[in-house]
Amino acid sequence: MTLPAGYLRQHLIDPELCGRCNGCEEACTRKAITHDYRNYAVDVERCDQRMDCIRACSTGAIDNWRIVPAAGAYPVEKQLEWVELPPPIPLAAEAESQAVQDALGQAGRRPHPPKSAPRPEINLHTPKNPGTAVVAENRALTDPTDDSEVRHVVLDFDGLNFPLLEGQSVGVIPPGYDAHGHRPHVRLYSVASAREGELPGTRRVALTVKRVLQDHAGRSARGICSNYLCDLPPGSRVSVTGPVGESFLMPDDPGTTLLMICTGTGIAPMRGMIQRRHRLAPSQGGPVTLFYGGRTPGELPYLHELQALPHGLVDLHLAYSRVAGSPRQYVQDVLRERSSLVTNLILRDRCYIYICGLTAMERGVHEALADILRPADADWNQLVPQLLSEGRLHMEVY
Ligand code: NAP
């Protein structure tokens, strides 16, 4: 792929879709991605288009490209000011070539959805044109602790064109303005309900919201959107954007196996997929194996609900990291303990793998899977690109 002389393909991040999760900045080995209190931006001088960042983004915001004259590339400072991407620059005739089309076509290497997943609708409502949903239910899911609480917030989308599939996310715009006089950014929450709604036939969809009361260093800090949502009584109106997400979807193919690995509120998309399989006739669904980690049983969202599912629907493996008198266990430790089960699942070509939760957990899980598969002469690191291209590996970590 050769661009006409004097042009380059510039990588940009869509501020309207960006969930500000920092995944792209962490993934970029060239340190080309930076952010301020407004936006994430890509330094054109540093970006070598290795695409490490593409997999780290679940919203599609990262996968934007423009062919620009080399002298007119957008500097970081400009990108940080944007509220939306600028329109494509009109190019000279020589740049409107097949090479340009090829360059744009090859630019994004997004993770693939399962082949049998329905085609999702995306971005029907944007920050400029948000929809309004109404809170139908708001209840505690976990025992409150000094630093957090998780709540089940059900939104009613009645009257709004907002079709959702399991694994997609809803954007929420909290009201008011930040300290700099700007509207707060959209925060993304995975839907925790199946596509038919929290109750089949309703337009109600559950979100799993963790009220944040401390920052990562343990200092007192209130998460803007999580506290807003957790405090809303039924009947409150909420500005929503989306649907968001094109690849973290479940297969519709009967008999496919789902292997889920998650921590904390990372259970949200898994619950939607499990609810879907629960509602399908056994011949239409397939088995689910769930590895689920949290500090204590009281802090695991939906634990009782999962334990009450019909026998045989979900093979549940739990890891607790802070139960007094018991050794600390993370999900990757339990994966290692069940290594033959995990090996058999992954090497089956009808197994779809979903990893959701903390960024640090994802690293530990990759290491564990590499170790687990080695005795079977399988190389996890070589398997990953194949699984991604077949839509059989999905990761959403923040
Ligand atoms: P959490 O309850 O704070 O933690 C879950 C468990 O993970 C704890 O037992 C924790 O152990 C453990 N953990 C810590 N470091 C680990 C590591 N390196 N490897 C494995 N386990 C580790 O989790 P959370 O705050 O709910 O976080 C869940 C994540 O999912 C968040 O990043 C969230 O953004 C993301 N997520 C949320 C949604 C949603 O819709 N709400 C959707 C997708 C993803 P210790 O604390 O004892 O070390």
Short mmCIF file of N, CA, C and O and ligand atoms in Angstrom, two decimals, residues 189-190 208 210 263-266 268-269 293-295 321-322 328 330-332 356-358 360-361 396 398, ligand 1:
data_model
loop_
_atom_site.label_atom_id
_atom_site.label_comp_id
_atom_site.label_asym_id
_atom_site.label_seq_id
_atom_site.Cartn_x
_atom_site.Cartn_y
_atom_site.Cartn_z
N TYR A 189 -21.44 1.50 30.24
CA TYR A 189 -21.81 0.37 31.09
C TYR A 189 -22.29 -0.77 30.19
O TYR A 189 -23.13 -0.56 29.31
N SER A 190 -21.76 -1.98 30.43
CA SER A 190 -22.22 -3.14 29.66
C SER A 190 -23.65 -3.47 30.04
O SER A 190 -24.02 -3.34 31.21
N THR A 208 -24.89 -2.84 35.61
CA THR A 208 -24.27 -3.22 36.88
C THR A 208 -23.30 -2.10 37.24
O THR A 208 -22.24 -1.96 36.61
N LYS A 210 -20.91 0.11 39.77
CA LYS A 210 -20.14 0.11 41.02
C LYS A 210 -19.96 1.55 41.48
O LYS A 210 -19.37 2.38 40.77
N THR A 263 -13.91 -10.61 36.62
CA THR A 263 -13.84 -10.18 38.02
C THR A 263 -14.88 -9.08 38.25
O THR A 263 -15.16 -8.29 37.34
N GLY A 264 -15.43 -9.02 39.46
CA GLY A 264 -16.29 -7.92 39.90
C GLY A 264 -17.41 -7.60 38.92
O GLY A 264 -18.12 -8.48 38.43
N THR A 265 -17.52 -6.29 38.58
CA THR A 265 -18.59 -5.88 37.67
C THR A 265 -18.34 -6.35 36.24
O THR A 265 -19.20 -6.15 35.38
N GLY A 266 -17.21 -6.95 35.98
CA GLY A 266 -16.96 -7.60 34.68
C GLY A 266 -17.97 -8.72 34.42
O GLY A 266 -18.06 -9.25 33.31
N ALA A 268 -21.09 -8.20 34.25
CA ALA A 268 -22.27 -7.63 33.59
C ALA A 268 -22.56 -8.25 32.21
O ALA A 268 -23.66 -8.80 32.00
N PRO A 269 -21.61 -8.22 31.25
CA PRO A 269 -21.95 -8.80 29.95
C PRO A 269 -22.17 -10.30 30.02
O PRO A 269 -22.96 -10.86 29.25
N GLY A 293 -14.22 -13.98 39.84
CA GLY A 293 -13.42 -13.61 41.01
C GLY A 293 -13.87 -12.33 41.68
O GLY A 293 -14.31 -11.39 41.02
N GLY A 294 -13.78 -12.31 42.99
CA GLY A 294 -14.10 -11.10 43.77
C GLY A 294 -13.45 -11.22 45.13
O GLY A 294 -12.81 -12.22 45.45
N ARG A 295 -13.62 -10.16 45.93
CA ARG A 295 -12.95 -10.18 47.23
C ARG A 295 -13.59 -11.20 48.18
O ARG A 295 -12.91 -12.02 48.78
N SER A 321 -10.52 -13.35 46.94
CA SER A 321 -9.18 -12.84 47.27
C SER A 321 -9.05 -12.34 48.70
O SER A 321 -7.95 -12.14 49.19
N ARG A 322 -10.20 -12.12 49.40
CA ARG A 322 -10.06 -11.55 50.75
C ARG A 322 -11.03 -12.19 51.74
O ARG A 322 -11.71 -11.49 52.49
N ARG A 328 -5.49 -16.14 49.54
CA ARG A 328 -5.95 -15.27 48.45
C ARG A 328 -5.98 -16.05 47.14
O ARG A 328 -4.99 -16.68 46.77
N TYR A 330 -7.03 -15.70 42.96
CA TYR A 330 -7.49 -14.93 41.81
C TYR A 330 -8.04 -15.90 40.76
O TYR A 330 -7.74 -17.10 40.80
N VAL A 331 -8.79 -15.35 39.79
CA VAL A 331 -9.37 -16.25 38.77
C VAL A 331 -8.31 -17.09 38.07
O VAL A 331 -8.55 -18.27 37.78
N GLN A 332 -7.13 -16.49 37.83
CA GLN A 332 -6.11 -17.25 37.12
C GLN A 332 -5.60 -18.44 37.94
O GLN A 332 -5.19 -19.46 37.38
N CYS A 356 -13.36 -10.34 30.96
CA CYS A 356 -13.86 -9.01 31.28
C CYS A 356 -13.56 -8.65 32.73
O CYS A 356 -13.84 -9.43 33.64
N GLY A 357 -12.96 -7.49 32.93
CA GLY A 357 -12.68 -7.05 34.30
C GLY A 357 -11.50 -6.12 34.34
O GLY A 357 -11.36 -5.24 33.50
N LEU A 358 -10.65 -6.33 35.34
CA LEU A 358 -9.50 -5.43 35.55
C LEU A 358 -8.39 -5.71 34.54
O LEU A 358 -8.15 -6.87 34.18
N ALA A 360 -5.23 -5.63 35.03
CA ALA A 360 -4.20 -6.49 35.64
C ALA A 360 -4.63 -7.95 35.58
O ALA A 360 -3.79 -8.84 35.40
N MET A 361 -5.89 -8.21 35.72
CA MET A 361 -6.40 -9.58 35.65
C MET A 361 -6.16 -10.17 34.26
O MET A 361 -5.77 -11.33 34.12
N GLU A 396 -12.65 -7.36 27.31
CA GLU A 396 -13.08 -6.00 27.65
C GLU A 396 -12.57 -5.72 29.05
O GLU A 396 -13.16 -6.19 30.03
N TYR A 398 -10.72 -2.80 31.83
CA TYR A 398 -10.45 -1.37 32.10
C TYR A 398 -9.53 -1.28 33.31
O TYR A 398 -9.68 -2.03 34.25
P1 NAP B 1 -13.26 -5.66 42.17
O1 NAP B 1 -14.53 -6.13 42.75
O2 NAP B 1 -12.59 -4.48 42.79
O3 NAP B 1 -12.17 -6.79 42.06
C1 NAP B 1 -12.47 -8.02 41.62
C2 NAP B 1 -11.40 -9.00 42.06
O4 NAP B 1 -10.26 -8.92 41.21
C3 NAP B 1 -10.89 -8.79 43.50
O5 NAP B 1 -10.97 -10.02 44.13
C4 NAP B 1 -9.47 -8.35 43.26
O6 NAP B 1 -8.61 -8.78 44.31
C5 NAP B 1 -9.13 -9.13 42.02
N1 NAP B 1 -7.88 -8.72 41.39
C6 NAP B 1 -7.09 -7.65 41.64
N2 NAP B 1 -5.99 -7.67 40.89
C7 NAP B 1 -6.04 -8.83 40.17
C8 NAP B 1 -5.17 -9.42 39.23
N3 NAP B 1 -4.01 -8.88 38.88
N4 NAP B 1 -5.54 -10.61 38.69
C9 NAP B 1 -6.71 -11.18 39.03
N5 NAP B 1 -7.58 -10.67 39.93
C10 NAP B 1 -7.24 -9.49 40.49
O7 NAP B 1 -13.55 -5.41 40.63
P2 NAP B 1 -14.35 -4.21 39.99
O8 NAP B 1 -13.93 -2.92 40.61
O9 NAP B 1 -15.79 -4.54 39.97
O10 NAP B 1 -13.71 -4.21 38.57
C11 NAP B 1 -14.23 -4.87 37.50
C12 NAP B 1 -13.69 -4.27 36.23
O11 NAP B 1 -14.61 -4.60 35.20
C13 NAP B 1 -13.53 -2.77 36.26
O12 NAP B 1 -12.30 -2.45 35.72
C14 NAP B 1 -14.68 -2.32 35.37
O13 NAP B 1 -14.38 -1.11 34.72
C15 NAP B 1 -14.78 -3.47 34.41
N6 NAP B 1 -16.04 -3.59 33.68
C16 NAP B 1 -17.21 -3.15 34.20
C17 NAP B 1 -18.36 -3.25 33.43
C18 NAP B 1 -19.70 -2.71 33.90
O14 NAP B 1 -20.62 -2.75 33.09
N7 NAP B 1 -19.83 -2.20 35.09
C19 NAP B 1 -18.31 -3.85 32.17
C20 NAP B 1 -17.11 -4.31 31.70
C21 NAP B 1 -15.97 -4.19 32.47
P3 NAP B 1 -7.94 -7.82 45.41
O15 NAP B 1 -8.67 -6.52 45.38
O16 NAP B 1 -8.13 -8.54 46.71
O17 NAP B 1 -6.50 -7.73 45.02
#
